[in-house]
Amino acid sequence: MPDILVLTTGGTIDKLYFDALSEYQIGDSVVDRLLTTARVSKPFRVQGLMRKDSLELDDADRAAIARAAAEAPERRIVITHGTDTMTETAKALAGIADKTIVLVGALAPARFADSDATFNLGMAFATAQIAPAGVWIAMNGTIFPADKVRKDRAANAFVPV
């Protein structure tokens, strides 16, 4: 059994832009490629749940994410997620016992050269290995308890509350 499960839900980390005039699309997840490129040797499994912007997620989607995390045999889980509603999904995951769950996203798509996606994913992968059971958010080079963080849209960063 893999040590870490990575659930993908969409969000900016997997966005595609075709040109400056195009609407974005959520593409196939890049997570497996990023972890392979980083030469991650820790056993992991990637499971795609959905491809949505987090502003499009509803309570049924959050329930599906929570169900997938709760039912997974792995005790360490990374969830890629859009940043706008990441804290709302974290609340839906709060009741899951005996698992370390880390939500992570990007403020620029992973396909962009100046993206924070690779760094954030690495932080989340490391956090999943060492943090105690609970729900965490890995963004901006910081690990936050999920119930003690918010996205500051003006600063385009996550900040403690």
CSV table of C-alpha atoms in Angstrom, one decimal:
chain,number,residue,atom,x,y,z
A,1,MET,CA,0.0,0.0,0.0
A,2,PRO,CA,1.3,3.5,-0.8
A,3,ASP,CA,2.3,5.7,2.1
A,4,ILE,CA,0.6,8.8,0.8
A,5,LEU,CA,-2.6,9.3,-1.1
A,6,VAL,CA,-2.8,12.4,-3.3
A,7,LEU,CA,-6.4,13.4,-4.1
A,8,THR,CA,-6.8,15.9,-7.0
A,9,THR,CA,-9.8,18.2,-7.2
A,10,GLY,CA,-8.7,20.9,-9.7
A,11,GLY,CA,-8.0,24.5,-8.9
A,12,THR,CA,-5.3,26.8,-10.3
A,13,ILE,CA,-2.6,24.1,-9.9
A,14,ASP,CA,-4.1,22.3,-12.9
A,15,LYS,CA,-5.4,25.2,-14.9
A,16,LEU,CA,-4.7,25.6,-18.6
A,17,TYR,CA,-4.7,28.9,-20.5
A,18,PHE,CA,-4.5,28.8,-24.2
A,19,ASP,CA,-3.9,32.5,-24.9
A,20,ALA,CA,-4.5,35.8,-23.2
A,21,LEU,CA,-8.1,36.0,-24.5
A,22,SER,CA,-9.1,32.4,-23.6
A,23,GLU,CA,-11.1,31.3,-20.6
A,24,TYR,CA,-9.1,28.8,-18.5
A,25,GLN,CA,-9.9,25.1,-18.3
A,26,ILE,CA,-8.9,22.7,-15.6
A,27,GLY,CA,-6.7,20.2,-17.4
A,28,ASP,CA,-5.5,16.7,-16.4
A,29,SER,CA,-3.7,16.8,-13.1
A,30,VAL,CA,0.0,17.5,-13.2
A,31,VAL,CA,0.6,16.2,-9.7
A,32,ASP,CA,2.0,12.8,-10.8
A,33,ARG,CA,4.4,14.4,-13.2
A,34,LEU,CA,5.6,17.0,-10.6
A,35,LEU,CA,6.3,14.2,-8.0
A,36,THR,CA,8.0,12.0,-10.6
A,37,THR,CA,10.1,15.0,-11.9
A,38,ALA,CA,11.1,15.7,-8.3
A,39,ARG,CA,12.2,12.0,-8.0
A,40,VAL,CA,10.0,11.3,-5.0
A,41,SER,CA,10.8,7.8,-3.9
A,42,LYS,CA,8.2,7.7,-1.1
A,43,PRO,CA,5.4,5.4,-2.3
A,44,PHE,CA,2.3,7.5,-3.3
A,45,ARG,CA,-0.9,7.0,-5.2
A,46,VAL,CA,-2.7,9.8,-7.1
A,47,GLN,CA,-6.5,9.6,-7.4
A,48,GLY,CA,-8.4,12.2,-9.4
A,49,LEU,CA,-11.7,13.1,-7.8
A,50,MET,CA,-12.9,16.1,-9.9
A,51,ARG,CA,-11.6,18.9,-12.1
A,52,LYS,CA,-13.2,22.1,-10.7
A,53,ASP,CA,-12.3,25.6,-9.8
A,54,SER,CA,-12.8,25.8,-6.1
A,55,LEU,CA,-15.4,28.5,-6.5
A,56,GLU,CA,-17.5,25.9,-8.3
A,57,LEU,CA,-17.3,23.3,-5.5
A,58,ASP,CA,-20.5,22.8,-3.5
A,59,ASP,CA,-21.4,20.8,-0.4
A,60,ALA,CA,-21.9,17.6,-2.3
A,61,ASP,CA,-18.3,18.0,-3.8
A,62,ARG,CA,-16.9,18.6,-0.3
A,63,ALA,CA,-18.8,15.6,1.0
A,64,ALA,CA,-17.2,13.5,-1.8
A,65,ILE,CA,-13.8,14.8,-0.9
A,66,ALA,CA,-14.3,14.0,2.8
A,67,ARG,CA,-15.7,10.5,1.9
A,68,ALA,CA,-12.7,9.7,-0.3
A,69,ALA,CA,-10.3,10.8,2.4
A,70,ALA,CA,-12.1,8.9,5.2
A,71,GLU,CA,-12.5,5.7,3.2
A,72,ALA,CA,-8.9,5.6,1.9
A,73,PRO,CA,-6.6,3.0,3.4
A,74,GLU,CA,-3.8,5.6,3.6
A,75,ARG,CA,-3.4,7.6,6.8
A,76,ARG,CA,-1.5,10.4,5.1
A,77,ILE,CA,-3.3,12.4,2.4
A,78,VAL,CA,-2.5,15.4,0.3
A,79,ILE,CA,-5.4,17.1,-1.5
A,80,THR,CA,-4.8,19.6,-4.3
A,81,HIS,CA,-7.4,22.2,-4.2
A,82,GLY,CA,-8.2,25.7,-5.5
A,83,THR,CA,-7.2,28.4,-3.0
A,84,ASP,CA,-10.4,30.4,-2.9
A,85,THR,CA,-12.4,27.9,-0.9
A,86,MET,CA,-9.7,25.7,0.5
A,87,THR,CA,-10.6,26.6,4.1
A,88,GLU,CA,-14.2,25.6,3.5
A,89,THR,CA,-13.2,22.2,2.4
A,90,ALA,CA,-10.8,21.9,5.3
A,91,LYS,CA,-13.9,22.4,7.6
A,92,ALA,CA,-15.6,19.5,5.9
A,93,LEU,CA,-12.5,17.3,6.6
A,94,ALA,CA,-12.1,18.3,10.2
A,95,GLY,CA,-14.0,15.3,11.6
A,96,ILE,CA,-11.9,12.6,10.1
A,97,ALA,CA,-9.9,10.9,12.8
A,98,ASP,CA,-6.4,9.4,12.8
A,99,LYS,CA,-5.4,10.8,9.5
A,100,THR,CA,-3.0,13.6,8.5
A,101,ILE,CA,-4.7,15.6,5.7
A,102,VAL,CA,-2.9,18.4,3.9
A,103,LEU,CA,-4.6,20.7,1.5
A,104,VAL,CA,-2.4,22.5,-1.1
A,105,GLY,CA,-2.9,24.7,-4.1
A,106,ALA,CA,-1.2,27.2,-6.2
A,107,LEU,CA,-1.6,30.9,-6.9
A,108,ALA,CA,-0.2,30.4,-10.5
A,109,PRO,CA,-0.8,27.2,-12.6
A,110,ALA,CA,1.8,24.5,-12.4
A,111,ARG,CA,2.3,24.8,-16.1
A,112,PHE,CA,3.7,28.4,-15.7
A,113,ALA,CA,7.4,28.8,-15.2
A,114,ASP,CA,7.0,31.1,-12.2
A,115,SER,CA,4.4,28.9,-10.5
A,116,ASP,CA,4.5,28.2,-6.7
A,117,ALA,CA,2.8,24.8,-7.4
A,118,THR,CA,5.9,22.6,-7.2
A,119,PHE,CA,7.2,24.2,-4.0
A,120,ASN,CA,3.8,24.1,-2.4
A,121,LEU,CA,3.3,20.5,-3.4
A,122,GLY,CA,6.7,19.6,-1.9
A,123,MET,CA,5.8,21.3,1.3
A,124,ALA,CA,2.5,19.4,1.5
A,125,PHE,CA,4.1,16.1,0.7
A,126,ALA,CA,6.6,16.7,3.5
A,127,THR,CA,3.9,17.9,5.9
A,128,ALA,CA,1.9,14.7,5.3
A,129,GLN,CA,4.9,12.7,6.4
A,130,ILE,CA,5.7,14.5,9.7
A,131,ALA,CA,2.6,16.4,10.9
A,132,PRO,CA,0.3,14.8,13.5
A,133,ALA,CA,-3.2,13.7,12.6
A,134,GLY,CA,-5.4,16.7,11.7
A,135,VAL,CA,-6.1,19.0,8.8
A,136,TRP,CA,-3.4,21.3,7.5
A,137,ILE,CA,-2.9,23.8,4.7
A,138,ALA,CA,0.5,24.2,3.0
A,139,MET,CA,0.8,27.5,1.2
A,140,ASN,CA,3.3,30.3,0.8
A,141,GLY,CA,6.1,28.3,2.5
A,142,THR,CA,4.1,27.9,5.7
A,143,ILE,CA,2.2,25.1,7.3
A,144,PHE,CA,-1.0,26.3,8.9
A,145,PRO,CA,-3.5,24.4,11.1
A,146,ALA,CA,-6.5,24.5,8.7
A,147,ASP,CA,-8.7,26.2,11.2
A,148,LYS,CA,-6.3,29.0,11.9
A,149,VAL,CA,-5.7,30.4,8.4
A,150,ARG,CA,-7.5,32.5,5.7
A,151,LYS,CA,-6.7,33.6,2.2
A,152,ASP,CA,-5.9,37.4,2.1
A,153,ARG,CA,-7.1,38.2,-1.5
A,154,ALA,CA,-5.5,41.6,-1.5
A,155,ALA,CA,-2.1,40.2,-0.6
A,156,ASN,CA,-2.7,37.0,-2.7
A,157,ALA,CA,-1.4,35.0,0.2
A,158,PHE,CA,-2.5,32.8,3.1
A,159,VAL,CA,-2.2,34.4,6.5
A,160,PRO,CA,-2.8,33.1,10.1
A,161,VAL,CA,-5.9,34.1,12.0
